[in-house]
Amino acid sequence: LEGVRKVKKDHVGYATVAKKVDVKRLKKDLWSELETNFSIVQNDNFEDDAIVDDVIADDAIVDDHADVKERECKVLSFNETVNQMETNQSQSDVTVPFYFICLLHLANEKGLRLESEGLQDFNIIHN
């Protein structure tokens, strides 16, 4: 009979104290940040929109150009948004999972789409 093999215990670092985060306020702050960034992206593309509108008027190709204009002006990166919010956030215990959970709630409430081509980052798309 062989003796029982013993395995060394690994220490898992996890929070021992619950974090206190005002999720309602975080959702409100995240939505205002997203709205601001969506409007900035739209304003940056304003000249491009005017050019596309002129092309649409001249060529009467409404569907293709309108879809391109819609896609170009309403896409944000999750990582960039979180990085911007972390610098402005007054709540110290907010972590990326809290941002992600709030974003999932906002996606359901506000009709946002989340798309990703890899596992590093994903895009937030406003319809």
mmCIF file of C-alpha atoms in Angstrom:
data_model
loop_
_atom_site.group_PDB
_atom_site.id
_atom_site.type_symbol
_atom_site.label_atom_id
_atom_site.label_comp_id
_atom_site.label_asym_id
_atom_site.label_seq_id
_atom_site.Cartn_x
_atom_site.Cartn_y
_atom_site.Cartn_z
ATOM 1 C CA LEU A 1 0.000 0.000 0.000
ATOM 2 C CA GLU A 2 1.402 3.394 -1.014
ATOM 3 C CA GLY A 3 1.103 6.458 1.143
ATOM 4 C CA VAL A 4 -1.255 9.296 0.227
ATOM 5 C CA ARG A 5 0.341 11.928 -1.997
ATOM 6 C CA LYS A 6 0.174 15.367 -0.526
ATOM 7 C CA VAL A 7 0.156 18.452 -2.694
ATOM 8 C CA LYS A 8 1.465 21.787 -1.509
ATOM 9 C CA LYS A 9 -1.301 24.332 -0.988
ATOM 10 C CA ASP A 10 -1.222 27.339 -3.267
ATOM 11 C CA HIS A 11 -2.128 30.722 -1.937
ATOM 12 C CA VAL A 12 -4.927 32.372 -3.887
ATOM 13 C CA GLY A 13 -5.028 36.134 -3.523
ATOM 14 C CA TYR A 14 -8.609 37.264 -3.252
ATOM 15 C CA ALA A 15 -10.356 40.108 -1.547
ATOM 16 C CA THR A 16 -11.182 39.360 2.063
ATOM 17 C CA VAL A 17 -13.234 42.513 2.525
ATOM 18 C CA ALA A 18 -16.289 43.258 0.412
ATOM 19 C CA LYS A 19 -15.923 46.256 -1.865
ATOM 20 C CA LYS A 20 -18.507 48.956 -1.586
ATOM 21 C CA VAL A 21 -19.404 50.347 -4.994
ATOM 22 C CA ASP A 22 -22.456 52.441 -5.794
ATOM 23 C CA VAL A 23 -23.472 50.549 -8.936
ATOM 24 C CA LYS A 24 -26.353 52.913 -9.721
ATOM 25 C CA ARG A 25 -23.954 55.870 -9.722
ATOM 26 C CA LEU A 26 -21.357 53.905 -11.695
ATOM 27 C CA LYS A 27 -23.957 53.070 -14.366
ATOM 28 C CA LYS A 28 -24.959 56.737 -14.556
ATOM 29 C CA ASP A 29 -21.312 57.843 -14.826
ATOM 30 C CA LEU A 30 -20.545 55.168 -17.430
ATOM 31 C CA TRP A 31 -23.554 56.135 -19.546
ATOM 32 C CA SER A 32 -22.656 59.833 -19.425
ATOM 33 C CA GLU A 33 -19.062 58.950 -20.431
ATOM 34 C CA LEU A 34 -20.336 56.830 -23.330
ATOM 35 C CA GLU A 35 -22.746 59.556 -24.474
ATOM 36 C CA THR A 36 -19.967 62.144 -24.329
ATOM 37 C CA ASN A 37 -17.584 59.927 -26.287
ATOM 38 C CA PHE A 38 -20.251 59.066 -28.862
ATOM 39 C CA SER A 39 -20.953 62.774 -29.425
ATOM 40 C CA ILE A 40 -17.209 63.569 -29.657
ATOM 41 C CA VAL A 41 -16.772 60.836 -32.253
ATOM 42 C CA GLN A 42 -19.751 62.230 -34.158
ATOM 43 C CA ASN A 43 -18.353 65.779 -34.031
ATOM 44 C CA ASP A 44 -14.922 64.584 -35.188
ATOM 45 C CA ASN A 45 -16.563 62.928 -38.176
ATOM 46 C CA PHE A 46 -18.820 65.914 -38.922
ATOM 47 C CA GLU A 47 -16.804 66.997 -41.966
ATOM 48 C CA ASP A 48 -16.748 63.409 -43.235
ATOM 49 C CA ASP A 49 -20.515 63.270 -42.730
ATOM 50 C CA ALA A 50 -20.964 66.431 -44.801
ATOM 51 C CA ILE A 51 -18.854 64.919 -47.581
ATOM 52 C CA VAL A 52 -20.828 61.669 -47.428
ATOM 53 C CA ASP A 53 -24.093 63.648 -47.489
ATOM 54 C CA ASP A 54 -22.891 65.501 -50.609
ATOM 55 C CA VAL A 55 -21.966 62.214 -52.269
ATOM 56 C CA ILE A 56 -25.330 60.769 -51.332
ATOM 57 C CA ALA A 57 -27.109 63.771 -52.832
ATOM 58 C CA ASP A 58 -25.010 63.610 -56.006
ATOM 59 C CA ASP A 59 -24.985 59.870 -56.592
ATOM 60 C CA ALA A 60 -28.311 58.896 -55.018
ATOM 61 C CA ILE A 61 -26.674 55.888 -53.350
ATOM 62 C CA VAL A 62 -28.409 56.355 -50.042
ATOM 63 C CA ASP A 63 -28.264 52.942 -48.357
ATOM 64 C CA ASP A 64 -24.533 52.158 -48.652
ATOM 65 C CA HIS A 65 -23.257 55.574 -47.591
ATOM 66 C CA ALA A 66 -25.767 55.960 -44.771
ATOM 67 C CA ASP A 67 -24.725 52.577 -43.361
ATOM 68 C CA VAL A 68 -21.030 53.502 -43.562
ATOM 69 C CA LYS A 69 -21.688 56.858 -41.879
ATOM 70 C CA GLU A 70 -23.718 55.156 -39.135
ATOM 71 C CA ARG A 71 -21.012 52.557 -38.441
ATOM 72 C CA GLU A 72 -18.126 55.037 -38.464
ATOM 73 C CA CYS A 73 -19.460 57.504 -35.931
ATOM 74 C CA LYS A 74 -20.774 55.308 -33.113
ATOM 75 C CA VAL A 75 -18.060 52.779 -32.150
ATOM 76 C CA LEU A 76 -16.006 52.970 -28.931
ATOM 77 C CA SER A 77 -13.408 50.726 -27.320
ATOM 78 C CA PHE A 78 -14.191 49.261 -23.886
ATOM 79 C CA ASN A 79 -10.560 49.519 -22.707
ATOM 80 C CA GLU A 80 -10.261 53.174 -23.731
ATOM 81 C CA THR A 81 -13.557 54.025 -22.041
ATOM 82 C CA VAL A 82 -12.554 52.287 -18.794
ATOM 83 C CA ASN A 83 -9.128 53.979 -18.817
ATOM 84 C CA GLN A 84 -10.768 57.398 -19.246
ATOM 85 C CA MET A 85 -13.248 56.696 -16.457
ATOM 86 C CA GLU A 86 -10.610 55.429 -14.019
ATOM 87 C CA THR A 87 -8.874 58.804 -14.098
ATOM 88 C CA ASN A 88 -12.145 60.635 -13.363
ATOM 89 C CA GLN A 89 -13.777 58.092 -11.015
ATOM 90 C CA SER A 90 -14.220 59.193 -7.411
ATOM 91 C CA GLN A 91 -15.081 55.679 -6.179
ATOM 92 C CA SER A 92 -11.826 53.944 -5.301
ATOM 93 C CA ASP A 93 -13.029 50.319 -5.214
ATOM 94 C CA VAL A 94 -14.289 50.160 -8.810
ATOM 95 C CA THR A 95 -12.659 47.355 -10.800
ATOM 96 C CA VAL A 96 -12.959 46.234 -14.430
ATOM 97 C CA PRO A 97 -15.592 43.582 -13.592
ATOM 98 C CA PHE A 98 -17.817 46.323 -12.125
ATOM 99 C CA TYR A 99 -17.455 48.364 -15.331
ATOM 100 C CA PHE A 100 -18.248 45.280 -17.400
ATOM 101 C CA ILE A 101 -21.349 44.385 -15.372
ATOM 102 C CA CYS A 102 -22.631 47.958 -15.619
ATOM 103 C CA LEU A 103 -21.947 47.971 -19.361
ATOM 104 C CA LEU A 104 -23.966 44.767 -19.773
ATOM 105 C CA HIS A 105 -26.882 46.407 -17.947
ATOM 106 C CA LEU A 106 -26.566 49.515 -20.134
ATOM 107 C CA ALA A 107 -26.394 47.369 -23.272
ATOM 108 C CA ASN A 108 -29.775 45.889 -22.370
ATOM 109 C CA GLU A 109 -31.324 49.196 -21.333
ATOM 110 C CA LYS A 110 -29.946 51.478 -24.065
ATOM 111 C CA GLY A 111 -29.678 49.081 -27.017
ATOM 112 C CA LEU A 112 -25.880 48.955 -27.180
ATOM 113 C CA ARG A 113 -24.138 46.188 -29.109
ATOM 114 C CA LEU A 114 -20.871 44.632 -27.950
ATOM 115 C CA GLU A 115 -18.625 43.123 -30.629
ATOM 116 C CA SER A 116 -15.152 41.653 -30.498
ATOM 117 C CA GLU A 117 -12.648 40.165 -32.905
ATOM 118 C CA GLY A 118 -10.298 38.963 -30.161
ATOM 119 C CA LEU A 119 -10.114 38.514 -26.418
ATOM 120 C CA GLN A 120 -8.115 41.663 -25.625
ATOM 121 C CA ASP A 121 -10.797 44.308 -26.150
ATOM 122 C CA PHE A 122 -14.254 44.766 -27.601
ATOM 123 C CA ASN A 123 -16.204 47.542 -29.264
ATOM 124 C CA ILE A 124 -19.269 49.267 -27.884
ATOM 125 C CA ILE A 125 -21.639 50.155 -30.714
ATOM 126 C CA HIS A 126 -24.540 52.552 -30.293
ATOM 127 C CA ASN A 127 -27.461 51.894 -32.653
#
